[in-house]
XYZ file of C-alpha atoms in Angstrom:
689
model
C 54.636 127.486 101.061
C 52.376 129.333 98.620
C 52.049 132.331 100.968
C 55.809 132.276 101.544
C 56.374 132.195 97.787
C 53.962 135.088 97.345
C 55.832 137.141 99.955
C 59.232 136.457 98.342
C 57.882 137.366 94.900
C 56.410 140.661 96.091
C 59.412 141.640 98.238
C 62.151 140.505 95.859
C 64.202 143.714 96.224
C 64.092 143.479 100.026
C 65.196 139.845 99.812
C 68.218 140.856 97.731
C 69.137 143.677 100.132
C 69.077 141.222 103.051
C 71.121 138.725 100.993
C 73.815 141.324 100.258
C 73.940 142.457 103.906
C 74.417 138.834 105.060
C 77.181 138.387 102.493
C 79.411 140.954 104.225
C 80.062 138.992 107.470
C 80.271 135.816 105.376
C 83.241 137.259 103.483
C 85.053 137.932 106.760
C 84.172 134.446 108.005
C 85.565 132.957 104.794
C 88.822 134.894 105.116
C 89.404 134.094 108.784
C 88.484 130.393 108.774
C 91.656 128.391 109.386
C 92.527 125.520 107.050
C 94.009 122.279 108.419
C 96.327 120.473 106.005
C 97.175 117.504 108.259
C 94.917 114.483 107.638
C 96.551 112.578 110.499
C 95.290 115.281 112.884
C 91.769 113.915 112.369
C 92.515 110.615 114.096
C 90.406 110.062 117.249
C 91.938 110.830 120.645
C 91.622 107.212 121.786
C 93.871 105.915 118.975
C 97.044 104.425 120.480
C 99.329 106.427 118.203
C 97.566 109.686 119.137
C 97.937 108.892 122.831
C 101.637 108.262 122.255
C 101.898 111.536 120.387
C 100.331 113.434 123.293
C 102.618 111.792 125.875
C 105.770 112.631 123.894
C 104.517 116.140 123.145
C 103.760 116.846 126.820
C 107.089 115.397 127.962
C 109.398 116.876 125.320
C 107.356 119.737 123.901
C 107.643 118.328 120.382
C 106.678 115.337 118.243
C 107.301 116.522 114.708
C 110.666 115.802 113.149
C 112.275 117.588 110.234
C 115.247 115.935 108.569
C 117.866 118.372 107.275
C 120.621 117.010 105.039
C 123.621 119.121 104.022
C 125.622 118.377 100.899
C 129.405 118.934 100.871
C 129.200 121.177 103.951
C 132.021 121.334 106.562
C 130.965 120.478 110.118
C 132.051 123.915 111.344
C 129.674 125.596 108.891
C 126.893 123.237 109.938
C 127.590 124.206 113.573
C 126.825 127.844 112.747
C 123.560 126.943 111.031
C 122.505 124.614 113.860
C 123.056 127.343 116.460
C 120.743 129.680 114.549
C 118.104 126.962 114.076
C 118.047 126.276 117.829
C 116.808 129.817 118.429
C 113.913 129.580 115.954
C 110.499 129.875 117.594
C 108.820 126.487 117.174
C 112.030 124.423 117.274
C 112.197 122.213 120.367
C 115.683 120.818 119.941
C 118.249 119.852 117.321
C 119.905 116.444 117.257
C 123.361 117.102 115.805
C 126.250 114.712 116.373
C 128.832 117.478 116.817
C 126.875 118.802 119.790
C 127.814 115.515 121.450
C 131.223 114.800 119.941
C 133.652 117.689 119.380
C 134.730 118.661 115.873
C 138.352 117.864 116.746
C 137.486 114.169 116.680
C 137.593 113.093 113.002
C 134.786 111.053 111.497
C 137.157 108.103 111.072
C 137.544 107.816 114.857
C 133.790 107.698 115.519
C 132.089 104.306 115.982
C 130.994 103.055 112.549
C 127.362 102.685 113.588
C 127.220 106.250 114.912
C 129.054 107.741 111.943
C 126.800 106.010 109.395
C 123.722 107.528 111.002
C 124.988 111.011 110.177
C 127.585 110.800 107.403
C 126.961 109.176 104.007
C 129.354 110.082 101.192
C 129.112 113.889 100.854
C 125.915 114.128 102.925
C 125.484 115.100 106.600
C 122.226 114.592 108.505
C 120.721 116.491 111.426
C 117.274 115.937 113.001
C 115.156 118.880 114.127
C 112.411 118.420 116.723
C 109.544 120.758 115.888
C 107.217 121.954 118.627
C 103.467 121.929 118.169
C 101.366 119.817 115.833
C 102.469 119.018 112.299
C 100.322 121.644 110.547
C 100.164 124.245 113.321
C 100.829 127.824 112.195
C 103.800 128.122 114.574
C 105.317 124.886 113.268
C 104.901 125.915 109.639
C 106.424 129.317 110.418
C 109.388 127.490 111.990
C 109.808 125.446 108.791
C 109.967 128.650 106.737
C 112.470 130.197 109.169
C 114.716 127.122 109.013
C 114.714 127.222 105.219
C 115.598 130.935 105.257
C 118.498 130.338 107.670
C 119.954 127.538 105.551
C 119.422 129.537 102.348
C 121.405 132.410 103.856
C 124.263 130.033 104.707
C 124.687 129.330 100.962
C 125.030 125.608 101.752
C 123.390 122.996 99.526
C 120.708 121.162 101.494
C 117.557 119.052 101.465
C 114.805 119.493 104.074
C 111.890 117.107 104.534
C 109.442 115.654 107.038
C 105.679 115.941 107.477
C 105.722 119.649 108.341
C 107.972 120.688 105.398
C 105.793 118.573 103.087
C 102.617 120.226 104.377
C 104.241 123.657 104.035
C 104.957 122.961 100.361
C 101.470 121.516 99.867
C 99.915 124.728 101.215
C 101.848 126.716 98.621
C 100.570 124.439 95.842
C 96.980 124.527 97.134
C 97.000 128.315 97.517
C 98.243 128.726 93.956
C 95.345 126.606 92.643
C 92.333 127.284 94.873
C 91.104 130.372 92.997
C 91.238 128.429 89.744
C 89.009 125.660 91.151
C 85.976 127.914 91.518
C 86.772 129.970 88.409
C 86.967 126.907 86.172
C 83.891 125.351 87.807
C 81.916 128.533 87.142
C 83.121 128.850 83.538
C 82.429 125.221 82.591
C 79.058 125.145 84.379
C 78.073 128.380 82.655
C 78.952 126.955 79.240
C 76.946 123.785 79.907
C 73.917 125.682 81.199
C 74.051 128.294 78.433
C 73.890 125.511 75.846
C 71.327 123.397 77.699
C 68.886 126.144 78.751
C 66.863 128.507 76.565
C 68.488 131.708 77.814
C 72.185 132.530 77.901
C 71.495 134.872 80.820
C 69.900 132.308 83.155
C 73.223 130.532 83.928
C 74.535 133.838 85.290
C 71.431 134.136 87.495
C 71.849 130.539 88.678
C 75.495 131.028 89.564
C 74.838 134.286 91.420
C 72.054 132.625 93.409
C 74.167 129.570 94.209
C 77.143 131.849 94.857
C 75.322 133.431 97.793
C 74.716 129.960 99.236
C 78.366 128.993 98.778
C 79.520 132.242 100.404
C 77.193 131.756 103.395
C 78.367 128.173 103.778
C 82.075 128.969 103.617
C 81.611 132.013 105.857
C 79.764 130.105 108.587
C 82.629 127.596 108.699
C 84.286 130.194 110.917
C 82.155 128.882 113.786
C 83.634 125.395 113.288
C 87.090 126.763 114.138
C 88.798 125.223 111.110
C 88.120 122.996 108.111
C 90.338 120.543 106.261
C 91.996 121.522 103.003
C 90.057 118.720 101.289
C 86.752 120.213 102.459
C 87.857 123.698 101.456
C 88.881 122.549 97.980
C 85.739 120.564 97.123
C 82.966 122.213 99.183
C 82.207 125.122 96.848
C 82.435 122.988 93.713
C 80.348 120.211 95.247
C 77.720 122.628 96.554
C 77.538 124.206 93.120
C 76.922 120.821 91.510
C 74.459 119.436 94.062
C 72.279 122.553 94.486
C 72.197 123.249 90.749
C 69.429 120.613 90.557
C 67.125 122.730 92.692
C 67.774 125.850 90.610
C 66.958 124.025 87.385
C 63.768 122.534 88.855
C 62.600 125.979 90.062
C 63.250 127.698 86.740
C 61.564 124.980 84.684
C 58.510 125.111 86.958
C 58.431 128.914 86.733
C 58.495 128.733 82.940
C 55.567 126.275 83.005
C 53.529 128.483 85.346
C 54.287 131.614 83.258
C 52.164 130.132 80.476
C 49.059 130.489 82.681
C 49.835 133.182 85.264
C 51.559 136.553 85.643
C 55.177 136.498 86.815
C 54.394 137.127 90.534
C 51.773 134.390 90.741
C 53.859 132.066 88.561
C 56.870 132.409 90.857
C 54.777 131.935 94.009
C 53.414 128.676 92.590
C 56.890 127.649 91.356
C 58.337 128.149 94.854
C 55.488 126.116 96.358
C 55.884 123.161 93.987
C 59.690 123.282 94.005
C 59.769 123.236 97.815
C 57.483 120.202 97.803
C 59.341 118.308 95.083
C 62.897 118.957 96.298
C 62.244 118.530 100.032
C 62.684 114.750 99.960
C 65.673 114.991 97.621
C 67.319 117.691 99.742
C 66.632 115.760 102.934
C 68.201 112.577 101.555
C 71.209 114.514 100.260
C 71.694 116.205 103.638
C 71.239 112.883 105.434
C 73.814 111.139 103.251
C 76.359 113.838 104.099
C 75.476 113.736 107.801
C 76.214 109.993 107.741
C 79.877 111.006 107.480
C 79.625 112.376 111.027
C 79.505 108.790 112.306
C 83.129 108.280 111.252
C 85.713 107.892 114.018
C 88.067 109.694 111.665
C 86.847 113.219 112.355
C 87.612 114.310 108.795
C 84.185 112.791 108.066
C 82.569 115.196 110.526
C 84.406 118.057 108.856
C 83.207 117.193 105.340
C 79.760 116.004 106.469
C 78.823 119.109 108.469
C 80.109 121.556 105.851
C 78.377 119.805 102.956
C 75.075 119.178 104.783
C 75.063 122.836 105.810
C 75.842 123.767 102.213
C 72.882 121.825 100.821
C 70.515 123.319 103.418
C 71.710 126.855 102.651
C 71.515 126.024 98.944
C 67.837 125.072 99.270
C 67.073 128.234 101.255
C 68.800 130.392 98.629
C 66.975 128.545 95.835
C 63.622 129.405 97.419
C 64.465 133.031 98.280
C 67.398 134.636 96.474
C 67.094 132.804 93.139
C 63.360 133.623 92.652
C 64.115 137.262 93.468
C 66.927 137.350 90.914
C 64.786 135.673 88.241
C 61.955 138.163 88.769
C 64.290 141.189 88.805
C 66.080 140.107 85.626
C 63.102 138.458 83.906
C 63.230 140.868 80.910
C 66.911 140.105 80.295
C 66.345 136.364 80.656
C 63.706 136.365 77.935
C 65.582 138.860 75.763
C 68.610 136.586 75.305
C 66.819 133.373 74.413
C 68.078 130.810 71.925
C 67.459 127.256 70.845
C 68.988 124.677 73.198
C 71.364 121.995 71.967
C 69.604 119.355 74.038
C 67.172 117.321 71.952
C 63.665 116.404 72.949
C 63.765 113.006 74.631
C 60.562 111.554 73.139
C 62.310 109.018 70.882
C 64.742 108.104 73.639
C 61.803 107.491 75.990
C 60.093 105.315 73.385
C 63.183 103.109 73.047
C 63.736 102.720 76.809
C 60.094 101.912 77.630
C 59.423 99.653 74.641
C 61.240 96.577 76.009
C 62.176 97.275 79.634
C 63.485 93.754 80.214
C 66.525 94.511 78.001
C 67.756 97.389 80.176
C 67.072 95.407 83.355
C 69.223 92.550 82.027
C 71.990 95.012 81.126
C 71.809 96.350 84.676
C 72.054 92.855 86.153
C 75.020 92.038 83.907
C 76.793 95.217 85.078
C 76.433 94.231 88.734
C 79.156 91.547 88.653
C 82.048 93.574 87.118
C 80.990 96.675 89.068
C 81.011 94.968 92.477
C 84.169 92.995 91.640
C 85.944 96.193 90.599
C 84.774 98.053 93.704
C 86.084 95.305 95.983
C 89.444 95.168 94.194
C 90.068 98.916 93.838
C 93.342 99.718 95.592
C 93.714 102.724 97.882
C 96.730 104.529 99.318
C 97.200 106.150 102.720
C 100.636 107.807 102.499
C 100.461 111.578 102.709
C 103.256 112.188 100.190
C 102.004 109.771 97.520
C 99.226 112.066 96.334
C 101.389 115.185 96.131
C 103.361 116.627 93.189
C 106.628 114.722 93.056
C 108.545 117.849 92.025
C 107.820 119.627 95.329
C 111.172 120.368 96.968
C 110.254 118.522 100.184
C 109.206 115.433 98.193
C 112.418 115.583 96.132
C 114.328 115.836 99.420
C 112.393 112.928 100.914
C 113.107 110.685 97.932
C 116.812 111.592 98.015
C 117.005 110.810 101.736
C 115.379 107.455 101.075
C 118.093 106.685 98.522
C 121.062 107.964 100.523
C 120.100 106.983 104.081
C 117.544 104.261 103.294
C 115.236 106.420 105.410
C 111.564 105.602 104.937
C 110.039 106.261 108.369
C 111.084 107.470 111.811
C 109.397 106.012 114.900
C 109.472 107.727 118.292
C 109.394 105.569 121.423
C 108.771 106.868 124.951
C 109.568 104.687 127.988
C 109.472 105.533 131.676
C 112.705 107.204 132.788
C 112.842 104.801 135.750
C 113.551 101.843 133.466
C 117.080 100.740 134.504
C 119.813 101.875 132.126
C 120.927 98.279 131.558
C 117.375 97.257 130.583
C 117.026 100.242 128.258
C 120.331 99.348 126.613
C 119.198 95.747 126.190
C 115.864 96.889 124.734
C 117.616 99.163 122.219
C 119.914 96.330 121.128
C 116.929 94.026 120.614
C 115.079 96.672 118.576
C 118.162 97.014 116.358
C 117.750 93.351 115.425
C 114.163 93.820 114.210
C 114.018 93.430 110.393
C 114.016 96.764 108.570
C 115.437 98.816 111.450
C 118.364 100.890 110.157
C 119.442 102.472 113.394
C 118.283 103.333 116.889
C 119.371 106.402 118.865
C 118.828 106.461 122.611
C 120.692 107.945 125.565
C 122.288 104.581 126.314
C 123.401 104.350 122.703
C 125.156 107.730 122.776
C 127.114 107.594 126.033
C 130.136 105.326 126.223
C 133.928 105.433 125.939
C 133.804 108.203 123.323
C 131.396 110.285 125.401
C 131.249 109.780 129.186
C 127.968 110.752 130.877
C 129.690 113.595 132.685
C 130.665 115.224 129.365
C 127.161 115.088 127.843
C 125.756 118.643 127.732
C 122.516 119.166 129.678
C 120.878 120.499 126.514
C 121.718 117.264 124.697
C 120.521 115.142 127.610
C 117.112 116.847 127.486
C 116.716 115.560 123.926
C 116.487 112.068 125.435
C 115.188 112.648 128.992
C 112.299 114.930 129.943
C 108.916 114.930 131.653
C 109.469 111.549 133.270
C 110.183 109.750 129.979
C 113.138 108.654 127.892
C 112.760 109.226 124.149
C 114.266 106.841 121.620
C 114.520 107.462 117.851
C 114.135 104.519 115.450
C 114.817 104.753 111.719
C 113.084 102.241 109.447
C 113.880 101.171 105.902
C 110.250 100.111 105.422
C 107.842 102.565 103.809
C 104.874 103.992 105.681
C 101.492 102.268 105.098
C 102.959 98.884 104.136
C 102.447 95.433 105.639
C 106.192 95.273 106.353
C 106.230 98.401 108.530
C 103.055 97.276 110.317
C 104.720 93.970 111.235
C 107.898 95.821 112.232
C 105.979 98.143 114.565
C 104.208 95.159 116.128
C 107.568 93.531 116.915
C 108.964 96.772 118.352
C 105.855 97.270 120.506
C 106.117 93.713 121.836
C 109.748 94.360 122.840
C 108.873 97.734 124.414
C 106.085 96.262 126.526
C 108.466 93.698 128.026
C 110.439 96.520 129.629
C 107.643 99.038 130.210
C 103.943 98.185 129.957
C 103.142 101.887 129.605
C 105.608 102.540 126.768
C 104.323 104.498 123.760
C 105.161 104.653 120.064
C 104.420 107.615 117.800
C 105.383 108.945 114.385
C 103.978 108.966 110.871
C 103.986 105.176 110.488
C 102.039 104.410 113.725
C 99.578 107.225 112.966
C 99.069 105.957 109.415
C 98.613 102.392 110.686
C 95.780 103.597 112.933
C 94.414 105.619 110.006
C 94.213 102.451 107.888
C 92.477 100.396 110.567
C 90.020 103.135 111.538
C 89.117 104.204 107.989
C 88.433 100.597 106.928
C 85.819 100.303 109.674
C 84.511 103.804 108.934
C 83.980 102.962 105.270
C 81.714 100.021 106.083
C 79.799 101.880 108.799
C 79.217 105.024 106.728
C 78.002 103.040 103.726
C 75.537 101.073 105.832
C 74.315 104.125 107.752
C 73.891 106.363 104.699
C 71.942 103.660 102.852
C 69.694 103.034 105.879
C 68.980 106.753 106.301
C 68.122 107.172 102.614
C 65.948 104.026 102.701
C 63.969 105.423 105.632
C 63.512 108.879 104.079
C 62.361 107.460 100.723
C 60.042 105.030 102.522
C 58.428 107.897 104.447
C 58.271 110.210 101.411
C 56.592 107.665 99.129
C 54.865 105.675 101.920
C 56.313 102.562 100.324
C 58.128 99.393 101.349
C 59.456 98.345 97.942
C 60.379 101.698 96.351
C 63.246 102.504 98.757
C 64.874 99.151 98.031
C 64.430 99.548 94.270
C 65.746 103.119 94.123
C 68.703 102.544 96.441
C 69.556 99.304 94.623
C 69.775 101.118 91.275
C 71.723 104.016 92.830
C 74.194 101.590 94.438
C 74.767 100.056 90.990
C 75.815 103.501 89.718
C 78.116 103.971 92.723
C 79.686 100.514 92.281
C 80.304 101.197 88.576
C 82.078 104.436 89.478
C 84.083 102.947 92.346
C 84.980 99.847 90.335
C 86.531 101.575 87.313
C 89.927 102.264 89.020
C 90.442 98.508 89.445
C 90.275 98.044 85.657
C 92.364 101.112 84.816
C 95.054 100.212 87.349
C 94.511 103.461 89.252
C 95.239 103.617 92.978
C 92.958 106.122 94.704
C 93.261 108.006 97.992
C 91.539 106.190 100.864
C 89.224 109.126 101.588
C 87.829 108.932 98.034
C 86.200 105.578 98.706
C 84.476 106.947 101.814
C 83.353 110.325 100.482
C 82.283 109.348 96.949
C 79.718 106.844 98.214
C 77.916 109.555 100.197
C 78.301 112.267 97.556
C 77.062 110.122 94.682
C 74.251 108.648 96.768
C 73.129 112.136 97.748
C 73.224 113.579 94.241
C 71.829 110.544 92.380
C 68.844 110.180 94.681
C 67.672 113.613 93.442
C 67.382 112.249 89.904
C 65.741 109.028 91.090
C 63.120 110.826 93.184
C 62.373 113.311 90.383
C 61.747 110.529 87.850
C 59.796 108.332 90.273
C 57.588 111.208 91.456
C 56.713 112.138 87.868
C 56.011 108.464 87.033
C 53.622 108.312 89.992
C 51.856 111.500 88.823
C 51.431 110.191 85.285
C 50.122 106.816 86.480
C 47.235 108.648 88.121
C 46.042 110.009 84.763
C 47.441 107.571 82.163
C 45.753 104.354 81.069
C 48.983 102.427 80.554
C 52.094 102.232 82.763
C 54.432 102.282 79.730
C 52.791 105.459 78.492
C 53.058 106.946 81.982
C 56.778 106.156 82.090
C 57.313 107.447 78.556
C 55.815 110.816 79.511
C 57.641 110.889 82.862
C 60.994 110.086 81.268
C 60.669 112.542 78.385
C 59.558 115.266 80.824
C 62.353 114.810 83.362
C 65.248 113.741 81.121
C 66.191 117.281 80.124
C 66.402 118.436 83.761
C 68.436 115.383 84.752
C 70.841 115.713 81.808
C 71.293 119.453 82.386
C 71.941 118.936 86.089
C 74.348 116.032 85.550
C 76.312 117.868 82.862
C 76.593 121.003 84.996
C 77.829 118.874 87.918
C 80.297 117.247 85.526
C 81.466 120.662 84.330
C 81.846 121.963 87.888
C 84.088 119.080 88.934
C 86.016 118.011 85.844
C 87.818 121.355 85.641
C 89.309 120.864 89.106
C 90.413 117.373 88.083
C 92.287 118.772 85.106
C 94.230 121.478 86.946
C 94.815 120.204 90.491
C 98.309 118.848 91.139
C 97.205 117.427 94.493
C 95.992 113.902 93.770
C 93.577 113.732 96.713
C 91.649 116.671 95.258
C 91.920 115.684 91.587
C 90.988 112.078 92.416
C 87.914 113.102 94.412
C 86.620 115.572 91.829
C 87.449 113.205 88.968
C 85.351 110.463 90.508
C 82.553 112.960 91.183
C 82.607 114.068 87.538
C 82.575 110.486 86.284
C 79.917 109.588 88.840
C 77.620 112.344 87.553
C 77.673 110.852 84.042
C 77.287 107.271 85.286
C 74.388 108.237 87.561
C 72.706 110.088 84.703
C 72.985 107.046 82.436
C 71.762 104.590 85.077
C 68.782 106.741 86.136
C 67.700 107.468 82.553
C 68.271 103.997 81.104
C 67.969 101.389 83.844
C 65.695 102.872 86.536
C 62.679 103.408 84.189
C 62.832 99.764 83.129
C 63.152 98.533 86.720
C 60.183 100.669 87.799
C 58.065 99.351 84.925
C 58.802 95.705 85.668
C 58.377 96.161 89.419
C 55.266 98.360 89.123
C 52.831 95.600 90.215
C 54.939 95.030 93.338
C 55.207 98.777 93.964
C 51.413 99.115 93.617
C 50.841 96.477 96.312
C 53.461 97.816 98.729
C 52.878 101.571 98.397
C 50.104 103.561 100.083
C 47.960 105.425 97.512
C 50.477 104.725 94.707
C 48.282 105.699 91.767
C 46.268 108.473 93.378
C 46.975 112.061 92.362
């Protein structure tokens, strides 16, 4: 690496020219990478609800449903709007009662059950079948077209459903996304300017990291698309995680400058930085790659993007950042000032004086931390983490009040099921607790509407592709035990009449999401810990050190994950999966840095306490600077984001950075001191330089 460092130092201008050239296609890749806003789309193909979704989509050309409610609108005016909506690209069909029963028949003459499905006080309901997936561009364009048509009619209305909700969420996310990076950059710059000796070095750091972020986001184009969660947190997270490497490089360069000229000093700094951060970078990358093991493919999305980001961040730290530092070295040293961070000599004295005290504090923290982590509640409903003043959410809540409409299930049975059996099945489903109403072909035709009078267009709403489609409205909310039990009862009834019957909709998809993510959470935690254990074991050639370091890191993670249980906060389910990997990956950097320095000092010091005192005082400033910059990069997003999934994730990252800093600086040194005899016996060449 020394020769590589020498080449980079001598050819710094060439390195920057190459970096700028590579940035151009990255910008285009960033612009043209599609964003997926539908979490349910990341369910595996073998999930029962996904299979049902595919069957219904292939048979009827649509699975998404938008609920449109008119207020104080005459049926004749609604007829005009419905006719226009039917011709919108992306609309499969419209389920409107007056397409089946003529306007000349007054509402009072309609069967009560049928009338109550559509008419409630001054409200009138129609269901719109949307073609394509929930967050597909064509579907979202159809949602916008529908809203424009109804707006032009001058009728008061409410429009909701998964696609309208996602459409509104995109508008919110797009209005905020530029602020995420801007605020992260501003707050990180302030932290670094105060913590480092030069006010100009934060600018250099952010430019260097900025290239890595741009390359990472640009190369996402080759993935086809990324989730909105990944898009929102990737740049901020990459900024926070790779900031460590930048700080380590600069501090080493400053040390080497005392003995060598700037070219030689940078070559040596690159060599030693590459050696010291390789294990930390590898463990961070590995912890992110553990997310790929998730059946919920959102984990693959986040894992690949973040692992790629860390790798590109390391490459940029060893190439672009040294070039920038050398080019702007005069400016860096011109704008120097005294840092606000104190020297950590006294702090190190206190921590190392009686290590047993901090170890006991750590052991005491284990019980409330683990208890809190186990009892932290999570939510799975898409709309719960969104701004409640979004028009689609307002509409959804109003529909819940007026129509007692919480969820809509879609059932597909073979069209060869006898009509009498289908009728019997529908009647039995109506008796299931929480079912408001059921609409099927057999439920529509009767004395009021003979089969012969049913328009072919209306018939295709129920029969197509070899299946009959049945609509079920539930008064039970999505992601509750009640709706799960309800769906189980409905499925049992369905299977009696058709073993190959399918159920789809938001509730079945969310039920699979709950079951799959619960398993994923356990598997990812175990896998990420095992991977990190192996990497640390190989890096330090030790049996005991991996267990000690991971044990202390897991305490920090449990403290972070357990806090919501005591504050009464319900977090998004994905937070519990992602935070474990993110915090493990970032905290292990601090742990390895401190442990490596402790090992170095043991080789030359006479006393292990003195070795730890020097190691802690030497590394504390880097750890504090890195943790505070990570905190600054994430806390800003938490403050401004109106989307709870994003604010919750970044909030826990920000809090986790401070907790990890405290645990590594206060508890890990004491644990290493007490366990040093064990480490000595179980580590190859522990005290050798």
